[in-house]
Short mmCIF file of C-alpha atoms in Angstrom, two decimals:
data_model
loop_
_atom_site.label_atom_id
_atom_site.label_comp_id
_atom_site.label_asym_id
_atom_site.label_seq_id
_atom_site.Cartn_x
_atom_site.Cartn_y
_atom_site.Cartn_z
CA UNK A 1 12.04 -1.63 10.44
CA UNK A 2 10.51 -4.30 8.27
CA UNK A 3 8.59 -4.24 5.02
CA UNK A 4 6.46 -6.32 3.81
CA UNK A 5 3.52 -6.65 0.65
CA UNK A 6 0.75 -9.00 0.59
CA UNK A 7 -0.56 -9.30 -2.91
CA UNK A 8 1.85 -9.96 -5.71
CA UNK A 9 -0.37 -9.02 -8.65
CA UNK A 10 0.51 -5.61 -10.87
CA UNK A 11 0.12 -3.35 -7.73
CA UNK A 12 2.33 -5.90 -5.34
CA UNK A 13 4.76 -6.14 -8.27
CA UNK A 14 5.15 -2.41 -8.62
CA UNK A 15 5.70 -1.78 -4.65
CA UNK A 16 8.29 -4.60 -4.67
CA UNK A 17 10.03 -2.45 -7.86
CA UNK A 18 9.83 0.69 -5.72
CA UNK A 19 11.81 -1.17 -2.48
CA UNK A 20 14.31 -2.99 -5.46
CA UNK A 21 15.21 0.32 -6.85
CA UNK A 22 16.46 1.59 -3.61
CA UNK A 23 17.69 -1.34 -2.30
CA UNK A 24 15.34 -1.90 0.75
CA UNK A 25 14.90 -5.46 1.56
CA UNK A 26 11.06 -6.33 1.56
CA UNK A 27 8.91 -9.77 1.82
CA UNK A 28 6.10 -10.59 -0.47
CA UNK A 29 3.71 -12.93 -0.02
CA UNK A 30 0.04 -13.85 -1.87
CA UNK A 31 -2.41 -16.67 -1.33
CA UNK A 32 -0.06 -18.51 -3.73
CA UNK A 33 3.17 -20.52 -2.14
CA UNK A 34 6.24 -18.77 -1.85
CA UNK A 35 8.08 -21.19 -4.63
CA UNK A 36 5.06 -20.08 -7.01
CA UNK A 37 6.29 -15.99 -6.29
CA UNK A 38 10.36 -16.77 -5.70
CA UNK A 39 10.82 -16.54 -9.91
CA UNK A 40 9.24 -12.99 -9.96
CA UNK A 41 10.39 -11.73 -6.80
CA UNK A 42 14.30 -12.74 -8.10
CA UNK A 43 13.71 -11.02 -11.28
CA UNK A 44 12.74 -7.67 -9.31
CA UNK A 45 15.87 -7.81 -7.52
CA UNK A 46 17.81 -9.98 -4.29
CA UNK A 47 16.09 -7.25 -1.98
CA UNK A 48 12.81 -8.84 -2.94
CA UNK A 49 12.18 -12.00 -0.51
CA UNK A 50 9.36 -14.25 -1.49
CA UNK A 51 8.11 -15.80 1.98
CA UNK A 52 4.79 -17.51 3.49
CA UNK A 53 1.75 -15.60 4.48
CA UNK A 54 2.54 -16.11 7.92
CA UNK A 55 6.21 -15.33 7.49
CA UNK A 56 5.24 -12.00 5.77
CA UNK A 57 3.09 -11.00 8.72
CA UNK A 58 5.68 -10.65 11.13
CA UNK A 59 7.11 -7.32 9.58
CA UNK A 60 6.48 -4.46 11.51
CA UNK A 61 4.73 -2.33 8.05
CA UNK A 62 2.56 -4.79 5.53
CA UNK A 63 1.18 -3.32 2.55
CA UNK A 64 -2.01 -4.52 1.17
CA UNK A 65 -2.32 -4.76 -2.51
CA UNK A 66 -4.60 -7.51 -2.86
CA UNK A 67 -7.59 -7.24 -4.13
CA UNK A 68 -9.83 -5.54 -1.56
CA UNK A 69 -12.41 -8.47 -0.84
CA UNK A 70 -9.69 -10.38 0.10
CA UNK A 71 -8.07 -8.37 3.30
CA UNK A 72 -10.62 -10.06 5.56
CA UNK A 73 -8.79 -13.26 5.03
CA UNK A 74 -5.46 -11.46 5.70
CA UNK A 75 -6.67 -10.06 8.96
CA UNK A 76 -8.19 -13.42 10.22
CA UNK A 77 -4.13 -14.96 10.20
CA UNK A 78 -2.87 -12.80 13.37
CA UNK A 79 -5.68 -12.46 16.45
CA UNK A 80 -3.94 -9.21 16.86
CA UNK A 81 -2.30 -6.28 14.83
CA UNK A 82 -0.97 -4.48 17.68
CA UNK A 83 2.55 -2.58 17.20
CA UNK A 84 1.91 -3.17 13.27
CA UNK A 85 1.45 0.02 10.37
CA UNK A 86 -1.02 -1.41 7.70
CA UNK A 87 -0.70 0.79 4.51
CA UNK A 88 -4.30 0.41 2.90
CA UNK A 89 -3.20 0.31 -1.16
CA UNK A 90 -6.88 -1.47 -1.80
CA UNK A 91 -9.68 -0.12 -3.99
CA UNK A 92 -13.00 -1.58 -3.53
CA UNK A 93 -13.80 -1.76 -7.51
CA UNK A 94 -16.94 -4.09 -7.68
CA UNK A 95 -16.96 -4.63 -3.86
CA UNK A 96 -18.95 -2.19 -2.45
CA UNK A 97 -18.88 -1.72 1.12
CA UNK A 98 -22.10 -0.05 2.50
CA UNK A 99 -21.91 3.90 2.89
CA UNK A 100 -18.24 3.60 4.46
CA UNK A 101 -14.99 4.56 2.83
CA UNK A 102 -13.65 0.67 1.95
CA UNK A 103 -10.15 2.38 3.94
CA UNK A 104 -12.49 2.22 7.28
CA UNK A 105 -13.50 -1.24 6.52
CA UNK A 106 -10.06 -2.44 6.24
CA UNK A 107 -9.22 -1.03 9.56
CA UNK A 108 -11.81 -2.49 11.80
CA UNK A 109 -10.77 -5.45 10.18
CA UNK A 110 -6.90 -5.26 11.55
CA UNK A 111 -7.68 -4.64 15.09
CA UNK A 112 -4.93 -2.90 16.92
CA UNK A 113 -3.19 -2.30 13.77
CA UNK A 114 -1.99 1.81 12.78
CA UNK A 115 -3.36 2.02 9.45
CA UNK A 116 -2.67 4.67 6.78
CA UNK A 117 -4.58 4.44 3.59
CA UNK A 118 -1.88 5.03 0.49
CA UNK A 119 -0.31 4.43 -2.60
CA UNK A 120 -3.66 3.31 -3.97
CA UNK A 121 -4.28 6.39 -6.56
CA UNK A 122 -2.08 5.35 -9.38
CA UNK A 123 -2.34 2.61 -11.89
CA UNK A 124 0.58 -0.20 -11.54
CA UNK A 125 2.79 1.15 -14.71
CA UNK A 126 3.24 4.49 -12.73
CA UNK A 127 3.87 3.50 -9.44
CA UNK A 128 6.55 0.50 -10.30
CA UNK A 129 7.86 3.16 -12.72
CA UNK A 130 10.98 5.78 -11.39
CA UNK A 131 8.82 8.57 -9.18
CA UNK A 132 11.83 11.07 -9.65
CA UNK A 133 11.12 12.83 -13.64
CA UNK A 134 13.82 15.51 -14.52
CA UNK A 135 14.18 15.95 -10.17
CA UNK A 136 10.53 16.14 -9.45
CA UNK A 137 8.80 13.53 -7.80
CA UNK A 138 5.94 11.65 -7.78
CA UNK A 139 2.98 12.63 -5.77
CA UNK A 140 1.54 9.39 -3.15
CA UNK A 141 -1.12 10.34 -0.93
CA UNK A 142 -1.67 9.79 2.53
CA UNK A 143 -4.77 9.55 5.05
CA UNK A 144 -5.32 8.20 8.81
CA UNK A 145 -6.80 8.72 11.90
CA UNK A 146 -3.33 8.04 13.61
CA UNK A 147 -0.42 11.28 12.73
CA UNK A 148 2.64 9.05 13.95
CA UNK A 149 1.99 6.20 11.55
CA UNK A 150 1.04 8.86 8.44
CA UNK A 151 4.39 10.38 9.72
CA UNK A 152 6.39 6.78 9.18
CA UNK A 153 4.74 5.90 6.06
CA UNK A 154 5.62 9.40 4.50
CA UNK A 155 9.16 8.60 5.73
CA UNK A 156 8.94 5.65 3.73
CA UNK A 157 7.80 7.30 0.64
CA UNK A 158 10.33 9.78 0.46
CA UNK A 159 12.94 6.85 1.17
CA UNK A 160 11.14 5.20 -2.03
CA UNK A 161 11.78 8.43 -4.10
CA UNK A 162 8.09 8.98 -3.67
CA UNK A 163 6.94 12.90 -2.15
CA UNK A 164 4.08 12.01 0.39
CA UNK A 165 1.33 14.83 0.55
CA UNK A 166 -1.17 14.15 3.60
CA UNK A 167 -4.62 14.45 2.89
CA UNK A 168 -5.78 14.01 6.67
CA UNK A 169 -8.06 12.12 8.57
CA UNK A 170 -9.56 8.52 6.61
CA UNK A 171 -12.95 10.05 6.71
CA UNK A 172 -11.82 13.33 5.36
CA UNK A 173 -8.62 12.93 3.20
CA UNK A 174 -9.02 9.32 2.22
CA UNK A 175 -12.46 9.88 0.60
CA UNK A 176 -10.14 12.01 -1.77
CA UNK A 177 -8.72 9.06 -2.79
CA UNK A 178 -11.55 6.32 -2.03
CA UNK A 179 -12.60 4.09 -5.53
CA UNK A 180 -15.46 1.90 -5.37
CA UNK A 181 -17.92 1.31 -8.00
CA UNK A 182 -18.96 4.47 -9.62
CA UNK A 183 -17.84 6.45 -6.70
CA UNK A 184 -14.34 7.82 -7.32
CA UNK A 185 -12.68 10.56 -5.22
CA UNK A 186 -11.19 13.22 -7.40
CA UNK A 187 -8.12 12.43 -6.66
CA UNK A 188 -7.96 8.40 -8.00
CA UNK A 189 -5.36 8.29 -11.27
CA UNK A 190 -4.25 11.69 -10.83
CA UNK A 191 -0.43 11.57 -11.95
CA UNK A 192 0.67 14.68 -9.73
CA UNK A 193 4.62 15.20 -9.30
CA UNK A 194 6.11 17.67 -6.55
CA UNK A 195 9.52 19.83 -6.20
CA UNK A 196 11.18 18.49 -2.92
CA UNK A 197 12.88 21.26 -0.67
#
């Protein structure tokens, strides 16, 4: 399996942190070159590759952590998403889609694509920090219409140190955790940790 994050801003930055710390090899990639990221991405760790926009698409689970406005660009570089997990870590602060949670936006956008909205509730100095406090860890919540990708992307959490509590369906779930303009789900910043069995 293949990682990568598009959008190397706080959010990006604190992903990237997340795969360092457990030695997971991931790509980054932003509008930006890949020379312009390569200083950042070195100082996170050797597991963090800094490659093209194009070259970052090919992994088989992308992470979006761009600002949200700017995933429409993303999804116009590949005609199709098919065989691809898109983790949704956008908020639509200032970009207000029309009644419909930004997360279902973003998929209709990445046709084909399996996409899991996630790892979008907590500010950047939480999520690049450690999620395991004193051997509880750090609560990331998941939504999607699609129960074998939520299932691989709460793999992946766990694998990041992360405990992954579903909230359902994108329409049910994911408005839990939807942000745009004054519209916050109740569950946006909450800092939540969780005893793993």
């Amino acid at each position: 399996m293949s990682y990568a994050i598009v959008g190397f801003g706080k959010i990006g930055q604190a992903l990237a942190r997340a795969f360092a710390r457990k030695n997971i090899e991931v790509t980054v990639a932003s509008r930006r070159p890949p020379e312009a990221l390569a200083p950042q991405a070195r100082a996170i760790g050797p597991e963090v590759v800094a490659k093209s926009l194009r070259e970052a698409l090919e992994a088989d689970t992308i992470f979006l952590a761009m600002p949200f406005g700017e995933h429409r660009e993303v999804a116009r570089a590949l005609p199709s998403w098919k065989g691809k997990t898109i983790i949704d870590a956008t908020n639509a602060f200032g970009d207000e889609p029309d009644s419909f949670p930004s997360s279902a936006i973003v998929a209709k956008a990445f046709t084909g694509a399996r996409l899991v909205k996630g790892f979008n509730h907590l500010i950047a100095a939480k999520l690049a920090a450690d999620p395991v406090v004193e051997g509880v860890h750090r609560v990331v919540f998941l939504s999607g219409d699609d129960e074998d990708a939520i299932a691989a992307v709460a793999a992946l959490a766990k694998q990041l140190g992360f405990a992954p509590v579903k909230l359902g369906k994108l329409n049910e779930g994911g408005a839990l955790v939807h942000a745009r303009g004054r519209t916050w789900g109740p569950l946006i910043f909450q800092d939540l940790f969780k005893k793993e069995q």
